[in-house]
PDB file of N, CA, C and O in Angstrom:
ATOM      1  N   UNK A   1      75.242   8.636 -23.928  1.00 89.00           N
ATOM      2  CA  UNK A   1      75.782   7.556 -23.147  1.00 89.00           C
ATOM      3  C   UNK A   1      77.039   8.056 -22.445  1.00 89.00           C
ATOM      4  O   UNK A   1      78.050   8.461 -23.018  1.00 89.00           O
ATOM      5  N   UNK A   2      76.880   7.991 -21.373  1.00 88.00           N
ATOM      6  CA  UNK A   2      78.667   8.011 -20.111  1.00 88.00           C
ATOM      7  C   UNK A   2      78.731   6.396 -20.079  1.00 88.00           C
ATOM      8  O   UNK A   2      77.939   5.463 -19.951  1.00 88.00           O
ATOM      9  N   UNK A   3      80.363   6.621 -20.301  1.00 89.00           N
ATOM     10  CA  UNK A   3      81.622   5.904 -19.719  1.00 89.00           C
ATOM     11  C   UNK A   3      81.968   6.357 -18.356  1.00 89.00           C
ATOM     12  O   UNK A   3      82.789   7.253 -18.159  1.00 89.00           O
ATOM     13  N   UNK A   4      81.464   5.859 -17.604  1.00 87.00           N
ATOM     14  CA  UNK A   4      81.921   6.460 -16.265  1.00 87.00           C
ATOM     15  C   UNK A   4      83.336   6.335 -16.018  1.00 87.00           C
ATOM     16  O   UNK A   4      83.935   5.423 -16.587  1.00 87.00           O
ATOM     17  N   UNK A   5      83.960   7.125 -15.246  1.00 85.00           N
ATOM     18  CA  UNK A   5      85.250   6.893 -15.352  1.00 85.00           C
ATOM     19  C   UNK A   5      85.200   5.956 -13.569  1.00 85.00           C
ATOM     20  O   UNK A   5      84.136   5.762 -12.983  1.00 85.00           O
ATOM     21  N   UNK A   6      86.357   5.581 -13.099  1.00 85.00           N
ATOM     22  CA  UNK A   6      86.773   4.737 -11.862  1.00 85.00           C
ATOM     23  C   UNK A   6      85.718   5.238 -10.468  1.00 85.00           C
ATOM     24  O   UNK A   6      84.846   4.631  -9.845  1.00 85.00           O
ATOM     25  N   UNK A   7      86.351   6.796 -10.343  1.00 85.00           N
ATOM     26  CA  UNK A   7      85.697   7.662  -9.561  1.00 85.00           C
ATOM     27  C   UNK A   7      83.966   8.071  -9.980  1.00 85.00           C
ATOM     28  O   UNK A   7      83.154   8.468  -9.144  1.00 85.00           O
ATOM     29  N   UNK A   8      83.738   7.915 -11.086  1.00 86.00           N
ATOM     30  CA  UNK A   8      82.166   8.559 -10.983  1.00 86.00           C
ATOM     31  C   UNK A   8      81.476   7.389 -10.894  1.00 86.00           C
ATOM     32  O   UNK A   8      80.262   7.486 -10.715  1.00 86.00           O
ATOM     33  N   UNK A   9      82.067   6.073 -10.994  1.00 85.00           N
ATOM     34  CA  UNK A   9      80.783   4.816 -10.098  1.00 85.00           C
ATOM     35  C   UNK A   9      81.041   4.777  -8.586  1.00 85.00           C
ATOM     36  O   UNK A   9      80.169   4.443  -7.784  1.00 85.00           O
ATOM     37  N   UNK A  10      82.545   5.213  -8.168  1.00 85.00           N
ATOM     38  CA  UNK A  10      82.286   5.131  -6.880  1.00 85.00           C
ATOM     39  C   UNK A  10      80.990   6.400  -6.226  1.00 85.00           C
ATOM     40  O   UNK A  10      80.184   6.249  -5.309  1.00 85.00           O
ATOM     41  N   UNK A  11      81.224   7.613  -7.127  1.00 86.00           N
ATOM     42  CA  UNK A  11      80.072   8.065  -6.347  1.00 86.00           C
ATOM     43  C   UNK A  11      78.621   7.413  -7.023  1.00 86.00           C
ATOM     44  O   UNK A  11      77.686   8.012  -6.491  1.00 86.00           O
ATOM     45  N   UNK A  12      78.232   6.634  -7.779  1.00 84.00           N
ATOM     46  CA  UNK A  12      77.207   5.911  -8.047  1.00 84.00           C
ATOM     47  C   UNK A  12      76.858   5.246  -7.468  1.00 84.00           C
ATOM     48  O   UNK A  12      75.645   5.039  -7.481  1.00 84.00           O
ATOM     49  N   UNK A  13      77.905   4.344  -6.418  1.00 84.00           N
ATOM     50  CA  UNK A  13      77.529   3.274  -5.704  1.00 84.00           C
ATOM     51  C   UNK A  13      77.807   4.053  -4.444  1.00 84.00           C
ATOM     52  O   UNK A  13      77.163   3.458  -3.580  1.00 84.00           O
ATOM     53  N   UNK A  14      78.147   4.611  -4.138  1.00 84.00           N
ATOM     54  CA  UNK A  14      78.603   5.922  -2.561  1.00 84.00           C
ATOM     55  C   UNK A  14      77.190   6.409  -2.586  1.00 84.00           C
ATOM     56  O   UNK A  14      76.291   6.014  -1.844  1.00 84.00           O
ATOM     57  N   UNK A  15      77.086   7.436  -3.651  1.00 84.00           N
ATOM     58  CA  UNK A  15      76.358   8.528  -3.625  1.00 84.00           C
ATOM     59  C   UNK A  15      77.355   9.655  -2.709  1.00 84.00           C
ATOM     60  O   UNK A  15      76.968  10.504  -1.906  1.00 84.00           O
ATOM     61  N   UNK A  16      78.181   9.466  -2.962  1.00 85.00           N
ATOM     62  CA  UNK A  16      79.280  10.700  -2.214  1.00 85.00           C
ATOM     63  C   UNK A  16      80.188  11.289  -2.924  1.00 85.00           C
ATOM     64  O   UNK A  16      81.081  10.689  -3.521  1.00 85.00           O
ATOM     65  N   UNK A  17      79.996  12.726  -2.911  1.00 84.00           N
ATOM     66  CA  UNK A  17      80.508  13.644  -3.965  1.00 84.00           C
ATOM     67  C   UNK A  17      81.906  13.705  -3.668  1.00 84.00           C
ATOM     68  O   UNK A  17      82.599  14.024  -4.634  1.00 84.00           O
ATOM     69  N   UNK A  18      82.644  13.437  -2.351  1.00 85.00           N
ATOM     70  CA  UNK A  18      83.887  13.748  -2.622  1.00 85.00           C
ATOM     71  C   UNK A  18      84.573  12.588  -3.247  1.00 85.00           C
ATOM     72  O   UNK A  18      85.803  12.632  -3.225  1.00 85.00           O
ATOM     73  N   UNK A  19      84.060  11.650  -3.751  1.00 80.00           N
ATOM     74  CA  UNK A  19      84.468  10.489  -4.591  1.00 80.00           C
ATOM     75  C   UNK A  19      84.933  11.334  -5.678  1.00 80.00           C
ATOM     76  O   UNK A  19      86.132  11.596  -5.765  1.00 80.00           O
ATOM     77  N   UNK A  20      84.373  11.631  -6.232  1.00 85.00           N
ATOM     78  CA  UNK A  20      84.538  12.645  -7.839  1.00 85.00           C
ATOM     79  C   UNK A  20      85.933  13.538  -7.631  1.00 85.00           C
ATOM     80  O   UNK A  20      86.430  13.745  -6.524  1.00 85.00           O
ATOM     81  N   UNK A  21      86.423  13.982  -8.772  1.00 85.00           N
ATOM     82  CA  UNK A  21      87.700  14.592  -8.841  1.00 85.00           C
ATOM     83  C   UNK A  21      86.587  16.317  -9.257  1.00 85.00           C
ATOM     84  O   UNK A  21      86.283  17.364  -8.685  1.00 85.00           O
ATOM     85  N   UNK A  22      86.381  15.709 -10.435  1.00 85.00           N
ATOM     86  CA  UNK A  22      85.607  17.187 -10.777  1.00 85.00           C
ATOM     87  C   UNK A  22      84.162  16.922 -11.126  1.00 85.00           C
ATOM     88  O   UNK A  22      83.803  16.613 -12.262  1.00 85.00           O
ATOM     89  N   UNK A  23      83.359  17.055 -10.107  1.00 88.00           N
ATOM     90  CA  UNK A  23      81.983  17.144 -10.020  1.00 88.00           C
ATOM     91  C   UNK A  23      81.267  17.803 -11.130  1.00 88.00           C
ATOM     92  O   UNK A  23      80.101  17.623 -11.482  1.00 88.00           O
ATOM     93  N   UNK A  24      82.125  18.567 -11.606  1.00 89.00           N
ATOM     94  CA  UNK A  24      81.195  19.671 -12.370  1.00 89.00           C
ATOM     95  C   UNK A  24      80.955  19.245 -13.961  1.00 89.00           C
ATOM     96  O   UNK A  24      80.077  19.521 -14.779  1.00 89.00           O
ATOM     97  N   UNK A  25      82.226  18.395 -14.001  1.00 86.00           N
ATOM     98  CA  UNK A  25      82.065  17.682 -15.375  1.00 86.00           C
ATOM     99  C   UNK A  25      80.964  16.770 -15.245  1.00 86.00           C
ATOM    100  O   UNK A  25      79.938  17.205 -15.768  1.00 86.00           O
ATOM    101  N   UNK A  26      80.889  15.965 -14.865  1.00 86.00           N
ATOM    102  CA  UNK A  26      79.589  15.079 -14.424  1.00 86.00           C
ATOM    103  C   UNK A  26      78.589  15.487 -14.779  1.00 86.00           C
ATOM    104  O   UNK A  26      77.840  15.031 -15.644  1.00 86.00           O
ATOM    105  N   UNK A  27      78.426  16.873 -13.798  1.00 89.00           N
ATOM    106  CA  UNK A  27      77.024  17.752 -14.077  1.00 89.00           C
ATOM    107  C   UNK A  27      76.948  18.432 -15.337  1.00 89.00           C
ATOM    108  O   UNK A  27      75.852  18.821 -15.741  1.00 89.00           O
ATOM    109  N   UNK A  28      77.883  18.597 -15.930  1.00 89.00           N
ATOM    110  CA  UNK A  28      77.727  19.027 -17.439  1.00 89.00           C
ATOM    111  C   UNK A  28      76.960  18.545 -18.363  1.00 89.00           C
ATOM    112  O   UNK A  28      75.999  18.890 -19.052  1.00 89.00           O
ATOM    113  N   UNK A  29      78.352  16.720 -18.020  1.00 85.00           N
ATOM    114  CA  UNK A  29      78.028  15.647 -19.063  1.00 85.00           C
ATOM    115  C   UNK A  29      76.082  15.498 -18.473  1.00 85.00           C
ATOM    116  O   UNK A  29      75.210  15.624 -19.332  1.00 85.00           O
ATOM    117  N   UNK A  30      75.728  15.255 -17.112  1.00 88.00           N
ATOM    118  CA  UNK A  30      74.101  14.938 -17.129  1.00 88.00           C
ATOM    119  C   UNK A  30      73.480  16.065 -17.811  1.00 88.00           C
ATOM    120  O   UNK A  30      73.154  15.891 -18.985  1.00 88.00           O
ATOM    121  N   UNK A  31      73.358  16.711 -17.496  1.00 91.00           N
ATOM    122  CA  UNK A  31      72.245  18.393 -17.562  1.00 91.00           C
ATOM    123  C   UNK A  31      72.052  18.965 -19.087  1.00 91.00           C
ATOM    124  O   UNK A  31      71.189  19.730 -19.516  1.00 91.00           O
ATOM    125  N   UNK A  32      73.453  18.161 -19.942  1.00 90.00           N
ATOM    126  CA  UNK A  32      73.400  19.295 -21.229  1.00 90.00           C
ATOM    127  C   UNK A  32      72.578  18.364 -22.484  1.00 90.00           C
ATOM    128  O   UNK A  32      72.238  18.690 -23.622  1.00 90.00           O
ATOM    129  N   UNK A  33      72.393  16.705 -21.504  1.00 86.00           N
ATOM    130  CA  UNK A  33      71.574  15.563 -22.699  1.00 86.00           C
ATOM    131  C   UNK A  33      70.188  16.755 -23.253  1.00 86.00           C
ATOM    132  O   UNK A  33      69.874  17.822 -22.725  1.00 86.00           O
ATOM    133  N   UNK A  34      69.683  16.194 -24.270  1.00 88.00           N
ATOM    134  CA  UNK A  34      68.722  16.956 -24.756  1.00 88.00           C
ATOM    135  C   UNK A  34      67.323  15.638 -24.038  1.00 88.00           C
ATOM    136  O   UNK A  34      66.393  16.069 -23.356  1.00 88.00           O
ATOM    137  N   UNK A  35      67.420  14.511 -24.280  1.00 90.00           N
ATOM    138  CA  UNK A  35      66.283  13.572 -24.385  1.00 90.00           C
ATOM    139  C   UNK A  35      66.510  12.849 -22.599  1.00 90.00           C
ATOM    140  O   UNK A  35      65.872  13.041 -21.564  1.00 90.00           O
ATOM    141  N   UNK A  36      67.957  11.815 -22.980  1.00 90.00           N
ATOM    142  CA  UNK A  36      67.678  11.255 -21.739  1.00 90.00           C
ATOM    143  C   UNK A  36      70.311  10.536 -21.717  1.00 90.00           C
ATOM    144  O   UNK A  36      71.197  10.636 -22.566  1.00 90.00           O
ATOM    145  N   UNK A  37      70.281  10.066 -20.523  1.00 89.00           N
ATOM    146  CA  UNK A  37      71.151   9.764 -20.374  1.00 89.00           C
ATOM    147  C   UNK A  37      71.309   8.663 -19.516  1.00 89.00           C
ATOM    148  O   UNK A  37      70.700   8.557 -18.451  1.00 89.00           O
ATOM    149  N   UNK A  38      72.494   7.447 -20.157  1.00 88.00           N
ATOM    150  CA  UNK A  38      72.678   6.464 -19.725  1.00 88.00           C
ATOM    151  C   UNK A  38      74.080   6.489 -19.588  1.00 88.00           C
ATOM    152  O   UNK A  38      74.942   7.109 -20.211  1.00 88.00           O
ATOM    153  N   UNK A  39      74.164   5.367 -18.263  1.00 86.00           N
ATOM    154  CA  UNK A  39      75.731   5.309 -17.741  1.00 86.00           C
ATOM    155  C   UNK A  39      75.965   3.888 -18.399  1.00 86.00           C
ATOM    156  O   UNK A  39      75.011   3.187 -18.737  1.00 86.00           O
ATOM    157  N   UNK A  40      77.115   3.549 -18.543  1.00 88.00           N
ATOM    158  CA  UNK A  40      77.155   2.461 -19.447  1.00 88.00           C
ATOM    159  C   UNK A  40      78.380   1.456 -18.484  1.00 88.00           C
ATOM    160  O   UNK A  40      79.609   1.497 -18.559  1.00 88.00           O
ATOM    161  N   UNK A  41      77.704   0.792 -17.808  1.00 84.00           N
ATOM    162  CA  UNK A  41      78.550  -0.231 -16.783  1.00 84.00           C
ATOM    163  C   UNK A  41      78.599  -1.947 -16.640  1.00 84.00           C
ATOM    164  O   UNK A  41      77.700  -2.778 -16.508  1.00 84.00           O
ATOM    165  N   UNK A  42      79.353  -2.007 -16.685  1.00 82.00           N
ATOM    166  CA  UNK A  42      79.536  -3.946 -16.806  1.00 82.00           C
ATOM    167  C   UNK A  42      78.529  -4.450 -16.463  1.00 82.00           C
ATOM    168  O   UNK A  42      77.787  -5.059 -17.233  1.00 82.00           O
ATOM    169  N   UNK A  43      78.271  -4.247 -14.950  1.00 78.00           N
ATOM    170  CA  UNK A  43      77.284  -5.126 -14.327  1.00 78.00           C
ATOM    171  C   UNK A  43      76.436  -3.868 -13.291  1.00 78.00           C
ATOM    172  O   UNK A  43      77.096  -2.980 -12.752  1.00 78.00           O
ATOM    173  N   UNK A  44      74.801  -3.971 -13.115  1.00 78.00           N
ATOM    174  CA  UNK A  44      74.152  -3.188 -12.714  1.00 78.00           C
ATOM    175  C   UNK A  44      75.057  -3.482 -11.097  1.00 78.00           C
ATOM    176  O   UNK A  44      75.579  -2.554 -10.479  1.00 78.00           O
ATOM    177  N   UNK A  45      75.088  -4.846 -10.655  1.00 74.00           N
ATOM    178  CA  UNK A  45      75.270  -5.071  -9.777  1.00 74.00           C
ATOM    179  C   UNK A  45      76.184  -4.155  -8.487  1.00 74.00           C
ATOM    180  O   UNK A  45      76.035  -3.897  -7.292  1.00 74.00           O
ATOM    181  N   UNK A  46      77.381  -3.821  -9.794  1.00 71.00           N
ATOM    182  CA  UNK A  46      78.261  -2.532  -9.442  1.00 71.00           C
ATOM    183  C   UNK A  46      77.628  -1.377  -8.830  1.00 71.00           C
ATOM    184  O   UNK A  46      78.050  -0.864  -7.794  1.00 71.00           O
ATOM    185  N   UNK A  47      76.528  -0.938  -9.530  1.00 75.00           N
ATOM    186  CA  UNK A  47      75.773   0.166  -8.557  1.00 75.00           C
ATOM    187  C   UNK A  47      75.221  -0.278  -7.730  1.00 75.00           C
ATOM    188  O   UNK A  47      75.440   0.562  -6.857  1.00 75.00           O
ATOM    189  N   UNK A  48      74.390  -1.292  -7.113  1.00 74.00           N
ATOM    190  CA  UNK A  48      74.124  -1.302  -6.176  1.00 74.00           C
ATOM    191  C   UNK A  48      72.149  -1.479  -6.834  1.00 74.00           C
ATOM    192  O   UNK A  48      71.292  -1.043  -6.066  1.00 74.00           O
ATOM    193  N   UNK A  49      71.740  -2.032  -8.031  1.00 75.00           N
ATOM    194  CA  UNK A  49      70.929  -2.136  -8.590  1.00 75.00           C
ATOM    195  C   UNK A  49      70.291  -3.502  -8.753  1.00 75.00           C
ATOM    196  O   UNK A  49      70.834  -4.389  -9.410  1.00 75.00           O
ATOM    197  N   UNK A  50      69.283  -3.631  -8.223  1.00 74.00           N
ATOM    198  CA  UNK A  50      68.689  -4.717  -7.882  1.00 74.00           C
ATOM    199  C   UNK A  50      67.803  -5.211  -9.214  1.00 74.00           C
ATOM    200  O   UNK A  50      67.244  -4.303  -9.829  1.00 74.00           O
ATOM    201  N   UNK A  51      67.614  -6.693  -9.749  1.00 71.00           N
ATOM    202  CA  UNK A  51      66.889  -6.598 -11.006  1.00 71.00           C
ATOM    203  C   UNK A  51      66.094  -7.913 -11.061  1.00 71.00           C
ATOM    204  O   UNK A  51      66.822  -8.834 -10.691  1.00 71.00           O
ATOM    205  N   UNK A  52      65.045  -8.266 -11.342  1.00 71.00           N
ATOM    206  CA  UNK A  52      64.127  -8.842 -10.900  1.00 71.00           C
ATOM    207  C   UNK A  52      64.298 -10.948 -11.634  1.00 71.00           C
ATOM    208  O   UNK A  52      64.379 -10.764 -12.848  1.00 71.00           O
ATOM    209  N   UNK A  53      64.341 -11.939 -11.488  1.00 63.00           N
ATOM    210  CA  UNK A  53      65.326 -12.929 -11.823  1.00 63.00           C
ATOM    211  C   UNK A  53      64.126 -12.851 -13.032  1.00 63.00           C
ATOM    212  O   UNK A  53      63.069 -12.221 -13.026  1.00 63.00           O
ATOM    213  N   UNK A  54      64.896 -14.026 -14.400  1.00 55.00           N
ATOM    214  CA  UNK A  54      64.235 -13.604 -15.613  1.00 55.00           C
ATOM    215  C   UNK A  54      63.868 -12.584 -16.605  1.00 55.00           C
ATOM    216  O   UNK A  54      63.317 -12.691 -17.700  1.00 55.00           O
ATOM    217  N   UNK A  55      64.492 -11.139 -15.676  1.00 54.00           N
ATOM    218  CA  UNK A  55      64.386  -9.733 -16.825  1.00 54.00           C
ATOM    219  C   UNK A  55      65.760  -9.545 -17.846  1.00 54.00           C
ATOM    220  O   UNK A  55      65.987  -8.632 -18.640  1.00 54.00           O
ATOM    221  N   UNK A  56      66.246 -10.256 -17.656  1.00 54.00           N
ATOM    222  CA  UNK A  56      67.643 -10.088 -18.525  1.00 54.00           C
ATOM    223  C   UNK A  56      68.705  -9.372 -18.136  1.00 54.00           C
ATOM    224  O   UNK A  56      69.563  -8.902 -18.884  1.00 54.00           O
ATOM    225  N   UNK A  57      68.637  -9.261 -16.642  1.00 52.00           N
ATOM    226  CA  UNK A  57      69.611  -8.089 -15.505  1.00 52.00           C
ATOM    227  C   UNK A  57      70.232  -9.091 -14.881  1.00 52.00           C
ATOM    228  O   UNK A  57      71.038  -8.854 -13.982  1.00 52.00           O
TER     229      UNK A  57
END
């Protein structure tokens, strides 16, 4: 599980790398999961994540 920090939802909801301070941590924290990885954020809405009415989103 990531805690995204301020800057790594703006590039979540950007998709723009110069949002990030250090990119490379990011890519660490994704790449080194063994199974799978989740970002852990208030509201999907924040990213920019659409969720279908009645799914519990």
């Amino acid at each position: 599980m990531i805690f995204p920090t301020r800057p790594m939802v703006e590039y979540l909801k950007k998709r723009d790398p110069t949002k990030l301070k250090a990119p490379e941590r990011l890519y660490v924290a994704v790449t080194r999961a063994r199974f799978s990885v989740a970002f852990v954020v208030g509201d999907l809405a924040d990213l920019g994540v659409k969720t279908m009415a009645g799914s519990g989103g």
